[in-house]
Tab-separated table of C-alpha atoms in Angstrom:
chain	number	residue	atom	x	y	z
R	1095	MET	CA	141.072	-17.492	166.502
R	1096	GLU	CA	141.161	-20.822	168.281
R	1097	PRO	CA	138.250	-21.536	170.666
R	1098	LEU	CA	139.145	-22.179	174.314
R	1099	LEU	CA	136.637	-23.412	176.870
R	1100	MET	CA	136.945	-21.765	180.297
R	1101	ALA	CA	135.316	-23.429	183.303
R	1102	GLY	CA	135.282	-22.587	187.004
R	1103	PHE	CA	136.268	-18.921	186.689
R	1104	GLN	CA	136.499	-15.716	184.666
R	1105	CYS	CA	140.035	-14.651	185.476
R	1106	ASN	CA	141.783	-11.489	184.262
R	1107	GLU	CA	145.316	-12.567	185.238
R	1108	LEU	CA	145.625	-14.744	182.114
R	1109	ASN	CA	144.376	-12.225	179.567
R	1110	GLU	CA	147.859	-11.375	178.303
R	1111	VAL	CA	148.805	-15.006	177.704
R	1112	LEU	CA	145.490	-15.865	176.085
R	1113	ALA	CA	145.535	-12.758	173.897
R	1114	ARG	CA	149.040	-13.615	172.713
R	1115	LEU	CA	147.854	-17.055	171.651
R	1116	HIS	CA	144.782	-15.637	169.879
R	1117	PHE	CA	142.176	-17.711	171.731
R	1118	GLN	CA	138.467	-17.012	171.545
R	1119	LEU	CA	137.157	-17.620	175.061
R	1120	HIS	CA	133.953	-19.536	175.789
R	1121	TYR	CA	132.950	-19.543	179.462
R	1122	ILE	CA	130.842	-22.521	180.498
R	1123	ASP	CA	129.410	-23.542	183.867
R	1124	LYS	CA	127.450	-26.579	182.649
R	1125	TYR	CA	127.407	-28.850	179.634
R	1126	ASP	CA	125.627	-27.251	176.711
R	1127	LYS	CA	126.397	-28.475	173.194
R	1128	ASN	CA	125.216	-25.181	171.743
R	1129	LYS	CA	127.922	-23.279	173.655
R	1130	ILE	CA	130.799	-25.569	172.643
R	1131	PRO	CA	132.326	-24.984	169.175
R	1132	SER	CA	132.630	-28.150	167.108
R	1133	ASN	CA	136.356	-27.514	166.480
R	1134	CYS	CA	137.228	-26.909	170.141
R	1135	ALA	CA	140.458	-28.625	171.224
R	1136	LEU	CA	141.200	-27.204	174.708
R	1137	CYS	CA	139.456	-26.622	178.015
R	1138	LEU	CA	141.079	-24.593	180.820
R	1139	ILE	CA	139.598	-25.347	184.244
R	1140	ASP	CA	140.241	-23.358	187.422
R	1141	LEU	CA	139.819	-25.560	190.492
R	1142	ARG	CA	141.143	-22.958	192.938
R	1143	THR	CA	137.590	-22.036	193.903
R	1144	ASP	CA	136.218	-24.164	196.741
R	1145	ASN	CA	133.364	-26.616	196.370
R	1146	ILE	CA	133.177	-26.849	192.578
R	1147	ILE	CA	134.830	-30.240	192.050
R	1148	ASN	CA	131.531	-32.143	191.803
R	1149	GLU	CA	130.115	-29.791	189.172
R	1150	ILE	CA	133.367	-29.899	187.191
R	1151	ASN	CA	133.420	-33.711	187.424
R	1152	TYR	CA	130.030	-33.825	185.751
R	1153	LEU	CA	131.035	-31.274	183.120
R	1154	VAL	CA	134.209	-32.970	181.886
R	1155	LYS	CA	132.540	-36.368	181.546
R	1156	GLU	CA	130.280	-34.844	178.904
R	1157	LEU	CA	133.098	-33.306	176.853
R	1158	ASP	CA	134.557	-34.870	173.726
R	1159	PRO	CA	137.450	-37.047	175.012
R	1160	ARG	CA	139.724	-35.503	172.362
R	1161	ILE	CA	139.450	-32.097	174.074
R	1162	HIS	CA	142.572	-31.646	176.208
R	1163	ILE	CA	141.911	-30.416	179.731
R	1164	ILE	CA	144.395	-28.177	181.558
R	1165	VAL	CA	143.798	-27.525	185.251
R	1166	LEU	CA	144.794	-24.566	187.423
R	1167	ILE	CA	145.216	-25.339	191.133
R	1168	ASN	CA	146.883	-24.050	194.283
R	1169	LYS	CA	149.974	-26.011	195.382
R	1170	ALA	CA	148.230	-26.962	198.630
R	1171	GLN	CA	145.541	-28.744	196.611
R	1172	LEU	CA	148.066	-31.398	195.597
R	1173	ASP	CA	147.349	-32.914	199.014
R	1174	ASN	CA	143.623	-33.091	198.221
R	1175	SER	CA	142.719	-36.592	197.020
R	1176	GLU	CA	139.653	-35.355	195.111
R	1177	ILE	CA	141.769	-32.884	193.140
R	1178	THR	CA	144.559	-35.342	192.373
R	1179	THR	CA	142.036	-38.017	191.368
R	1180	PHE	CA	140.408	-35.542	188.992
R	1181	ILE	CA	143.781	-34.612	187.463
R	1182	ALA	CA	144.751	-38.272	187.036
R	1183	GLN	CA	141.462	-39.146	185.348
R	1184	PHE	CA	140.846	-36.153	183.126
R	1185	ALA	CA	143.699	-33.631	182.854
R	1186	TRP	CA	146.336	-33.501	180.152
R	1187	ASP	CA	148.429	-31.159	182.337
R	1188	PHE	CA	148.099	-28.783	185.291
R	1189	CYS	CA	149.619	-25.508	186.508
R	1190	THR	CA	149.895	-24.257	190.081
R	1191	SER	CA	149.541	-20.751	191.531
R	1192	PRO	CA	151.121	-18.319	191.229
R	1193	ILE	CA	150.596	-18.883	187.502
R	1194	ASP	CA	153.778	-18.859	185.416
R	1195	PRO	CA	152.683	-17.237	182.097
R	1196	GLU	CA	155.543	-18.839	180.157
R	1197	ARG	CA	154.740	-22.342	181.408
R	1198	LEU	CA	151.023	-21.858	180.787
R	1199	GLU	CA	151.680	-20.593	177.266
R	1200	LYS	CA	153.775	-23.680	176.466
R	1201	CYS	CA	151.204	-25.945	178.085
R	1202	LEU	CA	148.340	-24.462	176.046
R	1203	GLY	CA	150.373	-24.547	172.842
R	1204	HIS	CA	151.399	-28.182	173.219
R	1205	GLY	CA	147.914	-29.211	174.307
R	1206	LEU	CA	146.342	-27.461	171.326
R	1207	GLY	CA	148.733	-29.041	168.840
R	1208	LEU	CA	148.317	-32.580	170.141
R	1209	SER	CA	144.537	-32.297	170.431
R	1210	LYS	CA	144.306	-31.039	166.851
R	1211	LEU	CA	146.331	-34.039	165.661
R	1212	LYS	CA	144.038	-36.411	167.559
R	1213	GLN	CA	140.928	-34.808	166.091
R	1214	GLN	CA	142.435	-34.957	162.608
R	1215	TYR	CA	143.720	-38.531	162.610
R	1216	GLN	CA	141.628	-40.425	165.154
R	1217	THR	CA	138.663	-41.893	163.322
R	1218	PRO	CA	135.640	-42.485	165.521
R	1219	GLN	CA	135.210	-46.135	166.516
R	1220	PRO	CA	131.797	-47.743	166.129
R	1221	GLU	CA	130.069	-47.264	169.458
R	1222	LEU	CA	126.950	-48.523	171.116
R	1223	PRO	CA	124.659	-45.659	172.185
R	1224	CYS	CA	125.906	-43.977	175.370
R	1225	ASN	CA	122.750	-42.423	176.848
R	1226	ASP	CA	121.795	-45.584	178.703
R	1227	PRO	CA	123.727	-47.678	181.225
R	1228	GLU	CA	123.046	-50.762	179.127
R	1229	HIS	CA	124.825	-49.146	176.123
R	1230	PRO	CA	128.287	-48.184	177.370
R	1231	ILE	CA	131.152	-46.651	175.414
R	1232	THR	CA	134.293	-48.770	175.730
R	1233	GLN	CA	137.940	-48.306	174.802
R	1234	SER	CA	139.670	-51.698	175.290
R	1235	GLU	CA	141.243	-53.389	172.295
R	1236	THR	CA	139.057	-56.450	172.945
R	1237	MET	CA	135.891	-54.401	172.496
R	1238	GLN	CA	137.256	-52.449	169.542
R	1239	GLN	CA	137.867	-55.786	167.793
R	1240	LEU	CA	134.276	-56.750	168.583
R	1241	TYR	CA	132.970	-53.480	167.095
R	1242	ARG	CA	135.048	-53.990	163.956
R	1243	GLN	CA	133.589	-57.486	163.606
R	1244	ILE	CA	130.052	-56.098	163.999
R	1245	GLU	CA	130.803	-53.471	161.353
R	1246	ARG	CA	131.894	-56.150	158.856
R	1247	VAL	CA	129.076	-58.592	159.556
R	1248	ALA	CA	126.131	-56.173	159.876
R	1249	PRO	CA	125.611	-55.340	156.139
R	1250	THR	CA	125.172	-59.029	155.261
R	1251	ASP	CA	122.139	-61.281	155.801
R	1252	ILE	CA	124.228	-64.162	157.154
R	1253	PRO	CA	122.777	-65.699	160.354
R	1254	VAL	CA	124.860	-64.771	163.397
R	1255	LEU	CA	125.265	-66.800	166.588
R	1256	ILE	CA	126.281	-64.576	169.516
R	1257	ARG	CA	127.958	-66.487	172.327
R	1258	GLY	CA	129.025	-65.382	175.790
R	1259	GLU	CA	128.322	-65.505	179.493
R	1260	SER	CA	125.234	-63.916	181.008
R	1261	GLY	CA	125.643	-60.177	181.487
R	1262	THR	CA	128.179	-59.656	178.683
R	1263	GLY	CA	125.798	-57.761	176.381
R	1264	LYS	CA	124.711	-60.300	173.767
R	1265	GLU	CA	121.430	-58.469	173.115
R	1266	LEU	CA	123.359	-55.214	172.655
R	1267	VAL	CA	125.418	-56.865	169.926
R	1268	ALA	CA	122.243	-58.102	168.226
R	1269	THR	CA	120.713	-54.626	168.410
R	1270	GLN	CA	123.836	-53.061	166.908
R	1271	LEU	CA	123.913	-55.632	164.096
R	1272	HIS	CA	120.319	-54.709	163.226
R	1273	GLN	CA	120.868	-50.942	163.479
R	1274	SER	CA	123.949	-51.140	161.246
R	1275	SER	CA	122.250	-53.258	158.580
R	1276	SER	CA	120.102	-52.450	155.543
R	1277	ARG	CA	117.136	-53.702	157.614
R	1278	LYS	CA	117.504	-50.964	160.242
R	1279	ASP	CA	114.180	-49.369	159.215
R	1280	GLY	CA	112.410	-52.712	159.610
R	1281	PRO	CA	111.252	-54.326	162.870
R	1282	PHE	CA	113.643	-55.799	165.428
R	1283	ILE	CA	111.779	-58.578	167.229
R	1284	THR	CA	113.224	-60.396	170.243
R	1285	VAL	CA	112.162	-63.870	171.369
R	1286	ASN	CA	113.503	-65.158	174.688
R	1287	CYS	CA	113.417	-68.885	174.100
R	1288	GLY	CA	114.059	-69.593	177.760
R	1289	ALA	CA	111.294	-67.398	179.175
R	1290	MET	CA	108.220	-68.459	177.187
R	1291	ALA	CA	105.596	-70.796	178.659
R	1292	ALA	CA	106.183	-74.311	177.326
R	1293	GLY	CA	102.704	-74.702	175.799
R	1294	LEU	CA	102.712	-71.296	174.123
R	1295	ILE	CA	106.132	-71.246	172.427
R	1296	GLN	CA	104.788	-72.610	169.123
R	1297	SER	CA	102.026	-69.980	169.068
R	1298	ASP	CA	104.335	-67.175	170.147
R	1299	LEU	CA	106.851	-67.943	167.429
R	1300	PHE	CA	104.607	-68.942	164.512
R	1301	GLY	CA	101.254	-67.373	165.461
R	1302	HIS	CA	97.846	-69.032	165.681
R	1303	GLU	CA	94.407	-68.984	164.070
R	1304	LYS	CA	91.127	-68.273	165.852
R	1305	GLY	CA	89.843	-71.401	167.569
R	1306	ALA	CA	93.154	-73.280	167.260
R	1307	PHE	CA	93.080	-73.987	171.016
R	1308	THR	CA	91.164	-72.968	174.125
R	1309	GLY	CA	91.552	-69.219	174.592
R	1310	ALA	CA	92.459	-68.491	170.950
R	1311	THR	CA	89.640	-66.008	170.393
R	1312	SER	CA	91.214	-64.293	167.383
R	1313	ASN	CA	93.950	-64.673	164.795
R	1314	ARG	CA	97.364	-63.695	166.128
R	1315	LYS	CA	100.611	-63.114	164.278
R	1316	GLY	CA	103.716	-64.809	165.641
R	1317	LYS	CA	107.116	-63.234	166.151
R	1318	ILE	CA	108.380	-64.484	162.786
R	1319	ALA	CA	105.567	-62.756	160.901
R	1320	LEU	CA	106.022	-59.580	162.960
R	1321	ALA	CA	109.718	-59.528	162.021
R	1322	ASP	CA	109.019	-59.664	158.262
R	1323	GLY	CA	111.390	-57.245	156.496
R	1324	GLY	CA	113.537	-56.911	159.610
R	1325	THR	CA	115.485	-58.961	162.138
R	1326	LEU	CA	114.414	-61.771	164.469
R	1327	PHE	CA	116.622	-62.187	167.540
R	1328	LEU	CA	116.330	-65.598	169.212
R	1329	ASP	CA	117.794	-65.114	172.675
R	1330	GLU	CA	118.848	-68.179	174.700
R	1331	ILE	CA	118.387	-70.396	171.655
R	1332	GLY	CA	119.950	-73.284	173.590
R	1333	ASP	CA	116.760	-73.488	175.681
R	1334	LEU	CA	114.456	-74.005	172.666
R	1335	PRO	CA	112.451	-77.271	173.090
R	1336	ALA	CA	113.384	-80.096	170.715
R	1337	GLU	CA	109.922	-80.248	169.071
R	1338	LEU	CA	110.172	-76.589	168.024
R	1339	GLN	CA	113.684	-76.974	166.662
R	1340	VAL	CA	112.267	-78.963	163.705
R	1341	ASN	CA	109.801	-76.210	162.770
R	1342	LEU	CA	112.414	-73.507	163.125
R	1343	LEU	CA	114.812	-75.501	160.953
R	1344	ARG	CA	112.190	-75.690	158.202
R	1345	PHE	CA	111.747	-71.926	158.290
R	1346	LEU	CA	115.508	-71.341	158.128
R	1347	GLN	CA	115.848	-73.697	155.164
R	1348	GLU	CA	112.793	-72.655	153.149
R	1349	GLY	CA	111.570	-69.360	154.605
R	1350	LEU	CA	108.170	-71.032	155.181
R	1351	PHE	CA	106.164	-71.741	158.330
R	1352	ASP	CA	102.674	-72.778	159.468
R	1353	SER	CA	100.730	-71.004	162.189
R	1354	VAL	CA	99.045	-73.109	164.878
R	1355	GLY	CA	95.693	-74.246	163.483
R	1356	GLY	CA	96.442	-72.725	160.085
R	1357	CYS	CA	96.054	-74.472	156.751
R	1358	ILE	CA	97.962	-72.001	154.569
R	1359	THR	CA	101.755	-72.010	154.541
R	1360	GLN	CA	103.200	-68.539	155.145
R	1361	SER	CA	106.543	-66.943	154.340
R	1362	ALA	CA	108.609	-64.149	155.838
R	1363	ASN	CA	111.783	-62.331	154.834
R	1364	VAL	CA	113.703	-62.282	158.087
R	1365	ARG	CA	117.339	-62.132	159.148
R	1366	ILE	CA	118.040	-64.485	162.049
R	1367	LEU	CA	120.311	-63.553	164.948
R	1368	SER	CA	120.575	-65.894	167.925
R	1369	ALA	CA	122.383	-65.896	171.244
R	1370	THR	CA	123.218	-68.399	173.948
R	1371	HIS	CA	125.311	-68.864	177.062
R	1372	VAL	CA	124.823	-72.653	176.751
R	1373	ASP	CA	127.579	-74.896	175.372
R	1374	LEU	CA	125.732	-75.919	172.208
R	1375	GLU	CA	128.346	-78.499	171.228
R	1376	ASN	CA	127.771	-80.271	174.543
R	1377	ALA	CA	123.980	-79.977	174.082
R	1378	ILE	CA	124.342	-81.586	170.631
R	1379	ASP	CA	126.372	-84.466	172.110
R	1380	GLN	CA	123.623	-84.995	174.696
R	1381	GLY	CA	120.887	-84.951	172.047
R	1382	ARG	CA	119.285	-81.741	173.352
R	1383	PHE	CA	120.066	-79.616	170.293
R	1384	ARG	CA	119.927	-80.479	166.599
R	1385	LEU	CA	123.222	-80.430	164.720
R	1386	ASP	CA	121.550	-79.315	161.461
R	1387	LEU	CA	119.868	-76.389	163.277
R	1388	TYR	CA	123.197	-75.440	164.825
R	1389	TYR	CA	124.809	-75.165	161.384
R	1390	ARG	CA	121.877	-73.085	160.087
R	1391	LEU	CA	122.157	-70.622	162.984
R	1392	ASN	CA	125.937	-70.515	163.117
R	1393	GLY	CA	126.682	-68.702	159.858
R	1394	ILE	CA	129.102	-66.467	161.757
R	1395	THR	CA	129.960	-66.621	165.466
R	1396	ILE	CA	130.527	-63.489	167.545
R	1397	ASN	CA	131.853	-63.954	171.072
R	1398	THR	CA	131.127	-61.326	173.718
R	1399	PRO	CA	134.069	-61.050	176.147
R	1400	ARG	CA	133.788	-61.346	179.915
R	1401	LEU	CA	134.323	-58.146	181.866
R	1402	LYS	CA	137.484	-59.520	183.463
R	1403	GLU	CA	138.929	-59.878	179.937
R	1404	ARG	CA	138.477	-56.137	179.288
R	1405	ARG	CA	139.786	-54.543	182.478
R	1406	ASP	CA	140.801	-51.379	180.600
R	1407	ASP	CA	137.083	-50.584	180.386
R	1408	ILE	CA	136.101	-51.120	184.018
R	1409	ILE	CA	136.870	-47.670	185.490
R	1410	GLY	CA	135.413	-45.871	182.464
R	1411	LEU	CA	132.239	-47.964	182.615
R	1412	ALA	CA	131.887	-47.389	186.358
R	1413	ASN	CA	132.251	-43.620	185.906
R	1414	GLN	CA	129.654	-43.644	183.135
R	1415	PHE	CA	127.174	-45.588	185.255
R	1416	ILE	CA	127.793	-43.185	188.163
R	1417	ARG	CA	126.862	-40.270	185.910
R	1418	VAL	CA	123.791	-42.020	184.488
R	1419	TYR	CA	122.316	-43.052	187.830
R	1420	SER	CA	123.244	-39.801	189.561
R	1421	ASN	CA	121.256	-37.982	186.874
R	1422	GLU	CA	118.385	-40.471	187.132
R	1423	TYR	CA	118.092	-40.095	190.914
R	1424	GLY	CA	118.801	-36.348	191.031
R	1425	LEU	CA	122.099	-36.761	192.918
R	1426	VAL	CA	125.513	-35.131	192.519
R	1427	ALA	CA	127.909	-37.443	190.665
R	1428	LYS	CA	130.731	-38.428	193.004
R	1429	PRO	CA	134.195	-39.624	191.938
R	1430	LEU	CA	135.582	-43.063	192.703
R	1431	SER	CA	138.103	-43.238	195.532
R	1432	GLN	CA	141.472	-44.912	195.072
R	1433	SER	CA	140.281	-47.906	197.110
R	1434	ALA	CA	137.206	-48.217	194.890
R	1435	CYS	CA	139.286	-48.168	191.696
R	1436	HIS	CA	141.649	-50.783	193.108
R	1437	ALA	CA	138.752	-53.021	194.153
R	1438	LEU	CA	137.007	-52.647	190.793
R	1439	LEU	CA	140.153	-53.605	188.882
R	1440	ASN	CA	140.928	-56.642	191.039
R	1441	TYR	CA	137.458	-58.137	191.415
R	1442	PRO	CA	136.795	-61.162	189.080
R	1443	TRP	CA	133.279	-59.971	187.987
R	1444	PRO	CA	131.420	-63.283	187.689
R	1445	GLY	CA	128.243	-61.333	186.794
R	1446	ASN	CA	130.058	-59.246	184.149
R	1447	VAL	CA	128.722	-55.790	183.166
R	1448	ARG	CA	125.296	-56.489	184.651
R	1449	GLU	CA	126.898	-56.997	188.068
R	1450	LEU	CA	128.964	-53.811	187.663
R	1451	ILE	CA	125.780	-51.853	186.906
R	1452	ASN	CA	124.058	-53.218	190.009
R	1453	ARG	CA	127.000	-52.477	192.313
R	1454	VAL	CA	127.440	-48.928	190.987
R	1455	ARG	CA	123.722	-48.183	191.192
R	1456	ARG	CA	123.630	-49.216	194.873
R	1457	ALA	CA	126.771	-47.190	195.584
R	1458	VAL	CA	125.331	-44.046	193.985
R	1459	VAL	CA	122.225	-44.258	196.171
R	1460	LEU	CA	123.932	-45.236	199.443
R	1461	CYS	CA	127.163	-43.203	199.337
R	1462	ASP	CA	127.159	-40.512	202.053
R	1463	THR	CA	130.789	-39.385	201.644
R	1464	GLN	CA	132.586	-37.172	199.106
R	1465	GLN	CA	133.846	-40.188	197.154
R	1466	ILE	CA	132.478	-43.623	196.297
R	1467	THR	CA	134.504	-46.193	198.213
R	1468	ALA	CA	135.061	-49.939	197.993
R	1469	GLN	CA	132.645	-50.263	200.925
R	1470	ASN	CA	129.923	-48.467	198.943
R	1471	LEU	CA	130.481	-50.949	196.109
R	1472	GLU	CA	130.333	-53.825	198.601
R	1473	LEU	CA	133.782	-54.936	197.481
R	1474	ALA	CA	135.815	-54.108	200.604
R	1475	ASN	CA	135.664	-57.549	202.240
R	1476	ILE	CA	136.148	-59.299	198.917
R	1477	GLU	CA	139.233	-57.189	198.289
R	1478	LYS	CA	140.683	-58.040	201.720
R	1479	LYS	CA	140.221	-61.765	201.121
R	1480	ARG	CA	141.848	-61.442	197.724
R	1481	HIS	CA	144.889	-59.681	199.167
R	1482	ILE	CA	145.394	-62.468	201.709
R	1483	ALA	CA	145.552	-64.993	198.891
R	1484	LEU	CA	147.945	-62.998	196.728
R	1485	SER	CA	151.652	-63.718	196.842
R	1486	LEU	CA	154.153	-60.949	197.537
R	1487	LYS	CA	155.338	-61.124	193.920
R	1488	THR	CA	151.788	-60.715	192.601
R	1489	LEU	CA	151.202	-57.736	194.876
R	1490	LYS	CA	154.444	-56.150	193.687
R	1491	ASP	CA	153.587	-56.766	190.017
R	1492	ASN	CA	150.070	-55.340	190.447
R	1493	ALA	CA	151.404	-52.205	192.139
R	1494	GLU	CA	154.085	-51.815	189.471
R	1495	LYS	CA	151.594	-52.140	186.623
R	1496	GLN	CA	149.127	-49.705	188.183
R	1497	ALA	CA	151.916	-47.181	188.770
R	1498	LEU	CA	152.919	-47.402	185.098
R	1499	GLN	CA	149.326	-47.011	183.904
R	1500	GLN	CA	148.748	-44.045	186.213
R	1501	ALA	CA	151.946	-42.339	185.036
R	1502	ILE	CA	151.054	-42.880	181.367
R	1503	LEU	CA	147.575	-41.449	182.016
R	1504	ILE	CA	148.891	-38.327	183.763
R	1505	ALA	CA	151.594	-37.821	181.110
R	1506	ASP	CA	149.094	-38.411	178.284
R	1507	GLY	CA	151.269	-41.086	176.733
R	1508	GLN	CA	154.554	-39.146	176.833
R	1509	VAL	CA	157.024	-41.809	177.953
R	1510	GLU	CA	159.835	-39.476	178.992
R	1511	LEU	CA	157.479	-37.448	181.177
R	1512	ALA	CA	155.858	-40.580	182.623
R	1513	ALA	CA	159.286	-42.041	183.466
R	1514	SER	CA	160.268	-38.814	185.237
R	1515	TYR	CA	157.119	-39.024	187.393
R	1516	LEU	CA	158.270	-42.463	188.587
R	1517	ASP	CA	161.928	-41.379	188.840
R	1518	ILE	CA	163.147	-44.123	186.507
R	1519	SER	CA	164.919	-44.076	183.126
R	1520	ARG	CA	163.119	-44.363	179.802
R	1521	ALA	CA	164.839	-47.728	179.191
R	1522	THR	CA	163.529	-49.069	182.509
R	1523	PHE	CA	160.070	-47.677	181.735
R	1524	TYR	CA	159.973	-49.458	178.365
R	1525	ARG	CA	161.229	-52.698	179.969
R	1526	LEU	CA	158.450	-52.572	182.568
R	1527	MET	CA	155.847	-51.792	179.878
R	1528	ASP	CA	156.972	-54.896	178.001
R	1529	LYS	CA	156.916	-56.967	181.210
R	1530	HIS	CA	153.319	-55.993	181.983
R	1531	HIS	CA	152.114	-56.006	178.334
R	1532	ILE	CA	151.182	-52.311	178.433
R	1533	GLN	CA	150.782	-50.470	175.140
R	1534	LEU	CA	150.526	-46.743	174.498
R	1535	ILE	CA	147.174	-45.716	173.039
């Protein structure tokens, strides 16, 4: 018998349909891995009961995304923005009361078949850990390419230079490279080259001997020695003072270094990862960074994309951060309003993911309505100014693209069904997809 998750109700009116389809029912009212079979493909949710939308919102965000969700609602609830937002974000299909057994049977059958295919043929993508807001799961093609690059590079010992703007997750990439390498059981030591006191950088990196300088009351290992057998991550390498670049270059070339005040040359087996938001080529031209050190560090370059280059991830990231901070502060997770989604997608995000985290965290704490709005995210005025600057054609194109994406989401990628939602032909739908560079996942 196929397992079927049931949430929001224990309803007898569907017993005949469910018995005919040979489902084994599992009633859940909160996320519990022990109650969810590993081969589960469907979840049937009854939203006809009042005041359960917030609990259900939390529940579905924890489910495997390959589990297809089918929602039961009253027809009047189609005028409820919370319900329709939930359906658009999470549901594969929905049925309205009074329940049509034949339609529900077809809906469950199709949902089961498609979910099984997804579980069989969709291989899990490499993902950064998802239990922390700094380690988000992402779905955009840009980020999937980044993960594939990490997967190829990680098993090697080649030095990696990670480049990107502040807030794009360069340290996360370094952490993933270490955790996916043969050195994962060794230490992962981070040095922020831009945050160390100028007079102590040499000591911090290479260590010092007792009496080497005033205040050196004992021998102290440097970060390189501490990283022996593991990975050393040099963050903001572009800020490393010129006098230290020579010593670091020697270590990269020979694997040898001298501690401050020491008379015995030491060695360490360390993989070097480095990161910078500085234009190193420009720094080299200005004489602030050594060309030979640049070539030693830049065995392979990995570029972390700006958030505005991965807009497909923005709503998913925002929802994840809402869940994380709602849990942290003991609050009910609230859905994003339509205005909030629109503002999030159209904002340029100069501070990248770090700025998104900060805006969502404030919104979670300050929101006193049923949904998180653009005002809660402090994007309302920015959005108004942006609209004034947009041409009529741009506004039309944005609305057209969003309508296509929404229809594809609700129809779960079924073009004929999505076209019918917009009351256009399949040929027109495909033409508009091509115009807006939209691809089916």
